[in-house]
Coordinates of C-alpha atoms in Angstrom, one line a residue:
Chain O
X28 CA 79.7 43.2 -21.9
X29 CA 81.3 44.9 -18.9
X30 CA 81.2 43.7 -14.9
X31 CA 81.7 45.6 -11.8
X32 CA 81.9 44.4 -8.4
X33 CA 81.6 46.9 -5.7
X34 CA 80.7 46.0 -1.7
X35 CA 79.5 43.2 -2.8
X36 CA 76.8 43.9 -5.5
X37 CA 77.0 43.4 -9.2
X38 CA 75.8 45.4 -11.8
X39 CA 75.6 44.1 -15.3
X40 CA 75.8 46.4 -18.7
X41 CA 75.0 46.1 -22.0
X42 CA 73.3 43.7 -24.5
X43 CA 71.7 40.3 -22.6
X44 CA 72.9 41.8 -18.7
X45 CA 70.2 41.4 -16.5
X46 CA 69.9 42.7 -12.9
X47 CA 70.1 41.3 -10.0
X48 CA 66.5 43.1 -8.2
X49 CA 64.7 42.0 -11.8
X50 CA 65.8 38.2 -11.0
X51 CA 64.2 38.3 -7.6
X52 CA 60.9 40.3 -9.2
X53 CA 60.6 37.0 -11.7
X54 CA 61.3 34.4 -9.2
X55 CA 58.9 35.3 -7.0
X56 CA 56.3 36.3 -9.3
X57 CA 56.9 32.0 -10.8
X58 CA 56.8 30.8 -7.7
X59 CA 53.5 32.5 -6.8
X60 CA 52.5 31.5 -10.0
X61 CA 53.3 27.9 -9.2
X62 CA 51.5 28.4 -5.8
X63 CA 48.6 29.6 -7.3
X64 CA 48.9 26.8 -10.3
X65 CA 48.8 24.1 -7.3
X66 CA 46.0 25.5 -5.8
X67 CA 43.8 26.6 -8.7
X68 CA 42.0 23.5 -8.9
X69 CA 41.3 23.5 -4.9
X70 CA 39.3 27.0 -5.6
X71 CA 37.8 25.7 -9.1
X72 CA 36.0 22.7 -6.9
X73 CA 34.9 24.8 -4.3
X74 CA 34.2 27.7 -6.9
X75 CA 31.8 24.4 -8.6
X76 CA 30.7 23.7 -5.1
X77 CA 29.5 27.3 -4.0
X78 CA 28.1 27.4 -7.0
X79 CA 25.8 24.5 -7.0
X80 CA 24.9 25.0 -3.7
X81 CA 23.9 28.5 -4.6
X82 CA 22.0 27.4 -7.8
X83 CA 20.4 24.0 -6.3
X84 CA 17.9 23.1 -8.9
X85 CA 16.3 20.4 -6.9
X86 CA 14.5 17.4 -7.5
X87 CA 15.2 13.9 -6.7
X88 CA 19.2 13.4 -5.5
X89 CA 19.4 10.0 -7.3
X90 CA 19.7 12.8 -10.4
X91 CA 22.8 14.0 -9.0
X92 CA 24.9 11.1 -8.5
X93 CA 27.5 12.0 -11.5
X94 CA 27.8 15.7 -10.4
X95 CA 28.6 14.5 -7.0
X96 CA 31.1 11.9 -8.1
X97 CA 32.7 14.3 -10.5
X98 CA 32.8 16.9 -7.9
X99 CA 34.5 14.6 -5.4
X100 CA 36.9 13.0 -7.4
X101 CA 38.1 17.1 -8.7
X102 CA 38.2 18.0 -5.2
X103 CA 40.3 15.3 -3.8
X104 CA 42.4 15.6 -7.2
X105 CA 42.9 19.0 -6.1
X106 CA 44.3 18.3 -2.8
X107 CA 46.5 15.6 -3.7
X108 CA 47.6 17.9 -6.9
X109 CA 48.2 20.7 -4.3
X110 CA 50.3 18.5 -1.6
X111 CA 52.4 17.1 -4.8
X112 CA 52.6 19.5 -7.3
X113 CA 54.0 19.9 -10.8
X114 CA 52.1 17.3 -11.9
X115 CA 50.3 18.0 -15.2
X116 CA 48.2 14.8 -15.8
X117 CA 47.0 15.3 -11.7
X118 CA 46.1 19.0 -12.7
X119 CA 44.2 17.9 -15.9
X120 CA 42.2 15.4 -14.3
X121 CA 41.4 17.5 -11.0
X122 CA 40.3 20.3 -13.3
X123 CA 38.9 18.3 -15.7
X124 CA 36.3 16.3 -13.1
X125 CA 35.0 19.7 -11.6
X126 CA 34.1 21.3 -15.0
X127 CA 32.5 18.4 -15.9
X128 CA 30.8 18.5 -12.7
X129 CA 30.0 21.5 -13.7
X130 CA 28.7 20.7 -16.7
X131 CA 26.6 17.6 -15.2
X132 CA 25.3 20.1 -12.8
X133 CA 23.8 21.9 -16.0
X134 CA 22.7 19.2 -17.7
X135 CA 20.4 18.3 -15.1
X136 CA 19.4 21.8 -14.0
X137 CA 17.9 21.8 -17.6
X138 CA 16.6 17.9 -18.5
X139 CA 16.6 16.5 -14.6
X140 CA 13.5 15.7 -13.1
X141 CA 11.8 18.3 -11.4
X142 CA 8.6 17.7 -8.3
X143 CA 5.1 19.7 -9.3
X144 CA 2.2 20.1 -7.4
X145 CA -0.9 18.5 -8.1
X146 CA -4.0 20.4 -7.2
X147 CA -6.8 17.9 -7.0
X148 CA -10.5 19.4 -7.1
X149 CA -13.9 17.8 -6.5
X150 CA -15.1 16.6 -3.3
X151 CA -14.0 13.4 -2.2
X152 CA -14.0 10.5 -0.5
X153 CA -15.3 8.7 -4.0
X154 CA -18.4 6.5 -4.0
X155 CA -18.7 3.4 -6.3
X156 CA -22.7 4.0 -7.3
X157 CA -21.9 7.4 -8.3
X158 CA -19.6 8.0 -11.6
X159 CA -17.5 10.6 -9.3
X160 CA -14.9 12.3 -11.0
X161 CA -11.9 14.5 -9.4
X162 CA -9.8 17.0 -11.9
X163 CA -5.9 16.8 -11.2
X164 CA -4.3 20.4 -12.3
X165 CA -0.6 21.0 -13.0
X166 CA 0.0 24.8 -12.7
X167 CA 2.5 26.3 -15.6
X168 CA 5.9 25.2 -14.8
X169 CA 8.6 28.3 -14.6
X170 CA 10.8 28.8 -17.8
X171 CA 13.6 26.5 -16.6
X172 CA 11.2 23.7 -15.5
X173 CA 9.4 23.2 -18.5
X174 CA 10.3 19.8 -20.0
X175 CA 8.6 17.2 -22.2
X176 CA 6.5 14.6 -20.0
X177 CA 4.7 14.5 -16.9
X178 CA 4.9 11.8 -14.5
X179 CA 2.0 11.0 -12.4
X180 CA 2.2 8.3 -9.4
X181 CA -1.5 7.6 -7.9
X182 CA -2.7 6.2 -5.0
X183 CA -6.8 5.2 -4.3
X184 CA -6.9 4.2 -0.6
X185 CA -9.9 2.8 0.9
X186 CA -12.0 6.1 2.1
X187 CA -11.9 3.7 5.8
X188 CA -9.3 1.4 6.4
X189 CA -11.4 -0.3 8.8
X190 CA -14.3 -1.7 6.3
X191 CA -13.9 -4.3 3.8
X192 CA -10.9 -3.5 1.3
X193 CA -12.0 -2.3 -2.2
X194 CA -8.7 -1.7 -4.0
X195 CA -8.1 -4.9 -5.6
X196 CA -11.7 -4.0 -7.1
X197 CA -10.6 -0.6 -7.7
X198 CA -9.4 1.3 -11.0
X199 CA -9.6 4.9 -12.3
X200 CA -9.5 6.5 -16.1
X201 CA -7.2 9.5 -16.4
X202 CA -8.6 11.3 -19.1
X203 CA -6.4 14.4 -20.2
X204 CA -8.8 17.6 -20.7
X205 CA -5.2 19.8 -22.2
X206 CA -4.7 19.3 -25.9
X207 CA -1.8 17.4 -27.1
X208 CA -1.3 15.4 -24.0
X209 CA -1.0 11.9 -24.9
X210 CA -2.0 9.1 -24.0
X211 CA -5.6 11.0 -24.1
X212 CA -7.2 8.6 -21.6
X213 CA -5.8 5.2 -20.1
X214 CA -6.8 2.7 -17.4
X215 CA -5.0 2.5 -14.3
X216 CA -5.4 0.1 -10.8
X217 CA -5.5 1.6 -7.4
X218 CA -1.8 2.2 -6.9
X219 CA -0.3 3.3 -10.3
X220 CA 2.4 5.9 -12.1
X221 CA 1.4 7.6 -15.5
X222 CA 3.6 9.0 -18.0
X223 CA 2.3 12.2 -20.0
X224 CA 3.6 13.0 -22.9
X225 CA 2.9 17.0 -23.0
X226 CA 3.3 17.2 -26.9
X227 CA 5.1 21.0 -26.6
X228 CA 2.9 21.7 -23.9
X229 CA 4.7 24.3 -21.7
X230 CA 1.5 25.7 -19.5
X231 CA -1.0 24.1 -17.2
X232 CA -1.9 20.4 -17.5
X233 CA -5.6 19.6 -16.4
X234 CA -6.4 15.7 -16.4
X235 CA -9.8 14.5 -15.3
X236 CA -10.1 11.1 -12.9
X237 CA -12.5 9.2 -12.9
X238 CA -13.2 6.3 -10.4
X239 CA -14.5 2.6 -11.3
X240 CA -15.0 0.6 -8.1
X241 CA -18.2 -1.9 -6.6
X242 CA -21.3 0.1 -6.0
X243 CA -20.6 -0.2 -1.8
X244 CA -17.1 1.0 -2.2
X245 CA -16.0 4.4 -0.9
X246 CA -12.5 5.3 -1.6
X247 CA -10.4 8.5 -2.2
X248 CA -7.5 9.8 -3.7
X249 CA -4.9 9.6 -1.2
X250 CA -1.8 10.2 -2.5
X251 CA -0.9 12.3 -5.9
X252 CA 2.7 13.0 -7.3
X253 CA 3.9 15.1 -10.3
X254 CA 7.6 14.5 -11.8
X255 CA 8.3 17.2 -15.1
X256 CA 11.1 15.1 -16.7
X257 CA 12.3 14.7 -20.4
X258 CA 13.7 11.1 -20.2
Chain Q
X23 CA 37.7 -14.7 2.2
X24 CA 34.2 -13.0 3.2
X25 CA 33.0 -14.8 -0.1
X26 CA 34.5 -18.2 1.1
X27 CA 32.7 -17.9 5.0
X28 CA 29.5 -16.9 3.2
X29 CA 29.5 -19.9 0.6
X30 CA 29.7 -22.1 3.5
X31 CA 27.5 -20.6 5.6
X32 CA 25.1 -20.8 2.8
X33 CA 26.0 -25.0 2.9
X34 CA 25.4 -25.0 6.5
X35 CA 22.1 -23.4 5.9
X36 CA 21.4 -25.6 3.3
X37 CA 22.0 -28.6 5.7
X38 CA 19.9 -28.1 8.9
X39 CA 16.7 -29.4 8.7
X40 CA 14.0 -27.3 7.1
X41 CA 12.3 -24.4 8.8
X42 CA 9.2 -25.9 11.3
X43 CA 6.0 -24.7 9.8
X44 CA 2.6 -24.9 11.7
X45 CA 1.7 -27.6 9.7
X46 CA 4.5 -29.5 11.1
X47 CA 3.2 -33.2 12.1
X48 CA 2.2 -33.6 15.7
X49 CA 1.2 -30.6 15.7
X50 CA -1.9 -28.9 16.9
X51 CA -3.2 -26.2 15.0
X52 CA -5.6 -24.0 17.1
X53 CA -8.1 -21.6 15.6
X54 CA -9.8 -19.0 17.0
X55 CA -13.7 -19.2 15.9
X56 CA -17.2 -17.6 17.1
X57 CA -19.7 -19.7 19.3
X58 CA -22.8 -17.8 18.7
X59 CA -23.5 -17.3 15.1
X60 CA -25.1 -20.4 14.0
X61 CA -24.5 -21.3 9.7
X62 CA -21.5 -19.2 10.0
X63 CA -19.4 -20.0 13.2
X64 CA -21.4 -21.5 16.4
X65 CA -20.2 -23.8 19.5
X66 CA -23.9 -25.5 20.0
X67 CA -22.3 -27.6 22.7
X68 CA -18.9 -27.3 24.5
X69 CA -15.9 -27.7 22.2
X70 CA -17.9 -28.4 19.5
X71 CA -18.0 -26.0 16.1
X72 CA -19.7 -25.8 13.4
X73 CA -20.8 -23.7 10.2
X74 CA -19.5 -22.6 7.3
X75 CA -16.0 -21.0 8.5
X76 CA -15.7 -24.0 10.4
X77 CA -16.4 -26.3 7.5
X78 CA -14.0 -23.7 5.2
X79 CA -11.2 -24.0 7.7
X80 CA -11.7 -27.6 8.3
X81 CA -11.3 -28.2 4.4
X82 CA -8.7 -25.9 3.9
X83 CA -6.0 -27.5 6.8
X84 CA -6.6 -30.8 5.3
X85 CA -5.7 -30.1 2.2
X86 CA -2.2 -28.8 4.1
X87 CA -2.5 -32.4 6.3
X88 CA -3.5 -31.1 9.1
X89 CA -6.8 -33.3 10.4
X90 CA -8.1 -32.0 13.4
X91 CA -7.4 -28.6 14.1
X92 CA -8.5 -27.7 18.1
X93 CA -11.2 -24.8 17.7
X94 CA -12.0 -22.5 20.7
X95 CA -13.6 -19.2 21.4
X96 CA -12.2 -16.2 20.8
X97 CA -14.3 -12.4 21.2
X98 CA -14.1 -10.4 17.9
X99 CA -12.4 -7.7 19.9
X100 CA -9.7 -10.0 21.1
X101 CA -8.6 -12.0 17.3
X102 CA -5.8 -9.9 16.5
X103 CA -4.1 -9.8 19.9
X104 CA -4.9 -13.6 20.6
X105 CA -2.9 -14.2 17.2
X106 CA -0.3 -12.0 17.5
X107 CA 0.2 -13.4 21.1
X108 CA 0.2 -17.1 20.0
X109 CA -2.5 -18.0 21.4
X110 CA -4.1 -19.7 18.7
X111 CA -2.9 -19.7 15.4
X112 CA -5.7 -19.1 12.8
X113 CA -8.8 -17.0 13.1
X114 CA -11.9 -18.2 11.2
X115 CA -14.7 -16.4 12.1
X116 CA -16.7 -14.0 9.8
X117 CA -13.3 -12.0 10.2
X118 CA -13.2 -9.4 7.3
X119 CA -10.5 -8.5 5.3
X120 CA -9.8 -4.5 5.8
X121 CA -6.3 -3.0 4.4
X122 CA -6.3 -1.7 8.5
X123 CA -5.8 -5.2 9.6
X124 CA -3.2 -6.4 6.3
X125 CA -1.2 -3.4 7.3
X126 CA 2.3 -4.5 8.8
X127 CA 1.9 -3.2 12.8
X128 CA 5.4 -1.0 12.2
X129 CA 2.9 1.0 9.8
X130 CA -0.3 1.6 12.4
X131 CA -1.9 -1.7 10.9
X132 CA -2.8 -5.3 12.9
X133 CA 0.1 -7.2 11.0
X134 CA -2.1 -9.9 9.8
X135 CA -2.0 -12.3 7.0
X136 CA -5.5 -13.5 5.6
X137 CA -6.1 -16.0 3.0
X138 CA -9.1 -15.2 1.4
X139 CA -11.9 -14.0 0.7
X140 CA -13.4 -17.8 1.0
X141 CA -16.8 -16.0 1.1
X142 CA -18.2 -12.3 0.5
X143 CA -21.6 -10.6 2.1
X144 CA -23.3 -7.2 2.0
X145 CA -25.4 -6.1 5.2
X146 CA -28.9 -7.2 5.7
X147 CA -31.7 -7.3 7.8
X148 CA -33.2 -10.0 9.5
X149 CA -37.0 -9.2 11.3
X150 CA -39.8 -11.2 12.8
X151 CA -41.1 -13.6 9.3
X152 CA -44.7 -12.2 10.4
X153 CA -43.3 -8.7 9.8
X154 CA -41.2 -9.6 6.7
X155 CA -43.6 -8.1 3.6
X156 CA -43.7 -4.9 5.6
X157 CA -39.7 -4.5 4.5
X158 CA -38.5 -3.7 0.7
X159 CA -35.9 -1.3 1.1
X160 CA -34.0 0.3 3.8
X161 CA -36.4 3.6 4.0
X162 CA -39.1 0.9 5.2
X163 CA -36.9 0.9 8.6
X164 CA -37.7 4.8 9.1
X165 CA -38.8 5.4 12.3
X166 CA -38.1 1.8 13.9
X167 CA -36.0 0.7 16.1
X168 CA -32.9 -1.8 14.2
X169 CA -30.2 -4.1 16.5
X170 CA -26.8 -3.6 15.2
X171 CA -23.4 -4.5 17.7
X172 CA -20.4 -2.0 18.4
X173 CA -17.9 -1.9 15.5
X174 CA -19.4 -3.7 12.4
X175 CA -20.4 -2.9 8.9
X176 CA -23.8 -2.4 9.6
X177 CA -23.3 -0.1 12.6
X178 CA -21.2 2.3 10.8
X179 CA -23.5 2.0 8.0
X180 CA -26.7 2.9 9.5
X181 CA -25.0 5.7 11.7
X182 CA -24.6 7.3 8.2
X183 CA -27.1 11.0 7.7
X184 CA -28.4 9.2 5.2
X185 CA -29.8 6.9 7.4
X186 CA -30.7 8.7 9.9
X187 CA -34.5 8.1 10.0
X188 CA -33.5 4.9 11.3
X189 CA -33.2 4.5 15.1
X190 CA -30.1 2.4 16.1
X191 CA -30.2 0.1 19.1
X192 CA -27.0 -1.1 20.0
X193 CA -26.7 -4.7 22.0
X194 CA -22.8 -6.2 22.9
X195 CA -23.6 -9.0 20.4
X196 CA -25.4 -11.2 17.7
X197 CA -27.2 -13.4 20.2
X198 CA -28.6 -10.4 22.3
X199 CA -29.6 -8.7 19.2
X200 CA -31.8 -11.6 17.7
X201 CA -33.1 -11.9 21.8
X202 CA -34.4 -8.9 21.4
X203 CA -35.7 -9.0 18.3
X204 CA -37.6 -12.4 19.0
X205 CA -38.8 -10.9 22.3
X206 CA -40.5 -7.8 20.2
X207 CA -38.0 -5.2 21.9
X208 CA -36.6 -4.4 18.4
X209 CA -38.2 -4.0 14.8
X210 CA -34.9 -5.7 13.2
X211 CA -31.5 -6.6 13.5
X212 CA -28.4 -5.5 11.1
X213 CA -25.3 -7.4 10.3
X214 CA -23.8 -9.2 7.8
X215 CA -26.1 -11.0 5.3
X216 CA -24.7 -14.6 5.7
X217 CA -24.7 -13.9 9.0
X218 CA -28.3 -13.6 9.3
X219 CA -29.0 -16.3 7.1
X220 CA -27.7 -18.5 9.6
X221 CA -29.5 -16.7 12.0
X222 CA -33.1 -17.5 10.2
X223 CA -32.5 -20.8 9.2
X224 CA -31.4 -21.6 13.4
X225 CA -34.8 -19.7 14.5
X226 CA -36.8 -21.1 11.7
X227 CA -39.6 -20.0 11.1
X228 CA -39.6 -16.9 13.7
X229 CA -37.0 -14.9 11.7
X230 CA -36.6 -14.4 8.2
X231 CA -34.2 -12.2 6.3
X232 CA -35.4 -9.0 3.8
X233 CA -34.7 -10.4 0.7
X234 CA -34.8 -7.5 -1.2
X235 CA -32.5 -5.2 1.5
X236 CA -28.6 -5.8 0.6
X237 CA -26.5 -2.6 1.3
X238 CA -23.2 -1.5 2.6
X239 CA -19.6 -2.3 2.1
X240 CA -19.3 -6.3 1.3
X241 CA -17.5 -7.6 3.9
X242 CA -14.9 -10.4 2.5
X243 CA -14.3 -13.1 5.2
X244 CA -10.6 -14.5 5.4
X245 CA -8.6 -17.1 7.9
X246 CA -6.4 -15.0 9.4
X247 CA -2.8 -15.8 11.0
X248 CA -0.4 -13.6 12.8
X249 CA 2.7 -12.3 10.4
X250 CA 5.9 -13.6 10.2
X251 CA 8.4 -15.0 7.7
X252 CA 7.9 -18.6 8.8
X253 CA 3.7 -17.9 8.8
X254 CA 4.1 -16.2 5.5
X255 CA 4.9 -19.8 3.9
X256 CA 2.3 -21.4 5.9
X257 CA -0.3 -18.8 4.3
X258 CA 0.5 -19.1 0.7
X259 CA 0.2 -23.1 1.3
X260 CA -3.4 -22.9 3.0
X261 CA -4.2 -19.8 0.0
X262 CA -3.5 -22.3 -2.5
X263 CA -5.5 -25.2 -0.4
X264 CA -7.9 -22.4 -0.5
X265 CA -7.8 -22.1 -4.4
X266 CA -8.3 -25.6 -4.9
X267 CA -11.1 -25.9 -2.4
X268 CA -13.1 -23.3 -4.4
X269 CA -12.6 -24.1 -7.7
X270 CA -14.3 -27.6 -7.2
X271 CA -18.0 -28.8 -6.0
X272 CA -16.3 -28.7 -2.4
X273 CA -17.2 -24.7 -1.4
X274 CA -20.8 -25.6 -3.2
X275 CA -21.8 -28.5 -1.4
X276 CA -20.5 -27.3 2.1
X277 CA -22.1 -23.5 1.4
X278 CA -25.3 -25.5 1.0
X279 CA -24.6 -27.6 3.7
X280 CA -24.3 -24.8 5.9
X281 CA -26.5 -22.1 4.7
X282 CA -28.9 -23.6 3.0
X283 CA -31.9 -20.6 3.0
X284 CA -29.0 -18.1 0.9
X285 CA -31.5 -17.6 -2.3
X286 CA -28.6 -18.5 -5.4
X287 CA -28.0 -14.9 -6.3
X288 CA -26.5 -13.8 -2.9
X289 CA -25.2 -17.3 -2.9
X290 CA -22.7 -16.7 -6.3
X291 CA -21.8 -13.2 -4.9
X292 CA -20.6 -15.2 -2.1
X293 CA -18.3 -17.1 -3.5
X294 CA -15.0 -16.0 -4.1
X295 CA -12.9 -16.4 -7.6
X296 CA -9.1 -17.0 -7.2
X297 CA -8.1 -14.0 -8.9
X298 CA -10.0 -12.1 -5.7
X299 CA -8.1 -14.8 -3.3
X300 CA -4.6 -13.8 -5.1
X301 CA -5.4 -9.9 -4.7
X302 CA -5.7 -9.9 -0.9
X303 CA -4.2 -13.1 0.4
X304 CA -0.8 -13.5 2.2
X305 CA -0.3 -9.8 1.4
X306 CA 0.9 -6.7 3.5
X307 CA -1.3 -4.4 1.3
X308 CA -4.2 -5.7 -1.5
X309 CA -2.8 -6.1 -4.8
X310 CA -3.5 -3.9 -7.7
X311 CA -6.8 -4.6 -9.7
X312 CA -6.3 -6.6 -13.1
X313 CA -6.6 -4.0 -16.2
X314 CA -7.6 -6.6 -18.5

């Protein structure tokens, strides 16, 4: 292995020399590679974010409270991984909180709760002399809303607030008119949640109402809420 | 350190003397109560009350040692302000129980706390006893001319299409209404039932209710209080006075007492059962119906 020096520059020959322009090439290609190392898992949270945001499936945000835990603990991981560096256990854990952000994300997106409408048809208010029945209608869920039971919350008000009170005298039967919905028919008081088993069930979901109250008692149907859910 | 202050604080608490209720002795308990509906709630002579809600009330604050409570006048229209103003404390006067008036005042409702029912009517009518066989139902009244005041039961009732047939005649009160009816200037008068029982049994034997004519919403009558955490406990003390007071001869005997020409049929729909006075009293909203 020969050297020459000339003006100042070297040159290297022969088996294992290396130049001195190649050095340079590699050393800043690892140090961008270390820049980009410390600040991968800055972009992988916000990549998570911008993604979430952009795919918001919805429903209630108690549903969300591990994705947004997970997603703030990877992104202020991230940061401190960033302002520190070389630190694999920080980049391990700030990665590893955003995918599984990530993965929470999709977890609920596919078995979280979702909100339905509830059509309601028949004439209202409801009169106690009359056996008057309502028909509560769940249109098809899309594809990535179907899940496994239906959660109804009910509320019978008093048709006028102003007259006597009826709803401690008040209760309804919820008798399901789709097959396979259990239970078929139960009992509930004026203010009341259900919980539908839709037995496979992945299209509309008709349930008829019907209203028990004192002859003199006119009430209505004041307040209906669906939850899709598979918990 | 937090954890220290509030343990003590939660001593000190523990050591001042306990909250002052209304039924604190030396007290005066003041309720609010109607002077012309004799049976129910009357004044027949200055400062004094009597009838039913009177009796009810009466009982009731004894049970909670309170012996004699100072009753005065109050307008229907003016109960839930006088109470939420302090001016008296309890209202017991035919005041029905409506999920408008439970309804805390931060949520559109009168913020008041009933215990109750401690007695239950449908509407009647109430005509001249010479006139009574001519009445059997309510399409009898087509074409004449029936007495009913601003704002209750019976007016909404009758202003119904249904009802229309039926000419309304609308007076500023009870008294007026059964004036005019005695003077021949209206066919019949429309309120609460119980209300015109007393009404009959006062005018005996001019009046006399249609036995056979019950219809409308059936107004439950409570003792209503202004709400507030201190009250609240007051409430639950006279609802389970209340309990006790009906579940004994006491509601019989003093019904009777009171209301003595209510036939026995509209005289057990009258009376309350606890599980009814549990669903609406000392409650911001009624309670759910029992599935059993």
């Amino acid at each position: 292995m020969g050297e020459e020096k000339r003006n100042g520059s070297a040159k290297t020959y022969g088996n294992g020399s290396f130049a001195a322009g190649s050095i340079g090439d590699w050393a800043t290609f690892i140090i961008k590679s270390l820049r980009l190392l410390e600040t991968l898992p800055l972009l992988v949270a916000v990549a998570v974010g911008v993604y979430s945001v952009l795919t918001w499936p919805g429903g209630p945000q108690s549903q969300y409270v591990l994705f947004y835990a997970l997603l703030g603990a990877g992104f202020v991981l991230s940061v401190v991984y960033a302002a520190r560096g070389k630190n694999w256990t920080l980049l391990a854990l700030a990665l590893g909180c955003s995918l599984l952000g990530l993965g929470s994300l999709g977890y609920t997106a596919h078995n979280g709760e979702v909100p339905v409408e509830i059509a309601v048809q028949g004439a209202q208010p409801l009169n106690g002399s009359q056996a008057d029945a309502l028909t509560l209608v769940m249109s098809a869920p899309a594809a990535e809303d179907v899940r496994d039971r239906l959660r109804i919350a009910l509320k019978i008000s008093d048709d006028d607030p102003n007259t006597a009170t009826c709803l401690h005298k008040t209760t309804a039967t919820l008798k399901a008119i789709t097959p396979g919905v259990a239970p078929g028919e139960i009992r509930i008081a004026a203010d009341s949640v259900v919980d539908f088993d839709l037995g496979g069930q992945r299209g509309a979901v008709s349930v008829a109402f019907v209203l028990h109250t004192e002859p003199n008692c006119v009430m209505r149907l004041s307040q209906v809420k669906g939850t899709l859910h598979n918990s | 350190m937090f954890g220290a202050v509030a343990a003590l604080a939660v001593l000190a608490a523990g050591c001042t003397s306990p909250e002052p209720t209304m039924f604190d002795a030396g007290k005066k308990v003041r309720v609010g109560a109607k002077g012309d509906q004799p049976g129910t709630s009357n004044e027949p002579h200055d400062g004094e009350f009597d009838g039913f809600d009177i009796t009810v009330a009466r009982e009731v604050l004894a049970r909670v040692g309170v012996e004699n409570p100072l009753f005065s006048g109050v307008l229907s229209k003016n109960r839930a302000a006088a109470l939420r103003k302090g001016d008296i404390d309890l209202v017991a006067a035919t005041f029905s129980i409506t999920e408008q008036r439970m309804r805390p005042v931060e949520k559109g409702g009168e913020g008041l706390d009933f215990v109750g029912p401690y007695a239950s009517t449908p509407q009647g009518i109430l005509v001249r006893a010479a006139d009574k066989d001519r009445y059997r139902n309510l399409s009898d009244l087509d074409g004449r001319l029936v007495c009913v005041w601003k704002g209750t039961t019976s007016e909404k009732e009758l202003s119904k299409p249904a009802y229309k047939q039926i000419r309304l005649h609308e007076e500023e009160d009870a008294a007026y209404c059964v004036k005019a009816l005695q003077a021949g200037d209206v066919d019949a008068v429309s309120t609460d039932q119980l209300i015109l029982y007393g009404f009959m049994e006062a005018e005996k034997p001019a009046l006399a209710v249609v036995p056979g004519i019950a219809f409308g919403a059936t107004n439950d009558y409570g003792i209503a209080m202004a709400r507030t955490p201190e009250h609240r406990k007051d409430c639950e003390k006279l609802r389970d006075a209340l309990k006790k007071y009906v579940s004994g001869n006491e509601w019989d005997r003093d019904f009777q007492n009171n209301l003595p020409r209510v036939p026995l049929a509209a005289r057990n729909e009258a009376r309350p059962t606890t599980a009814e006075i549990d669903a609406v009293s000392c409650r911001d909203h009624p309670a759910n119906a029992s599935l059993d």
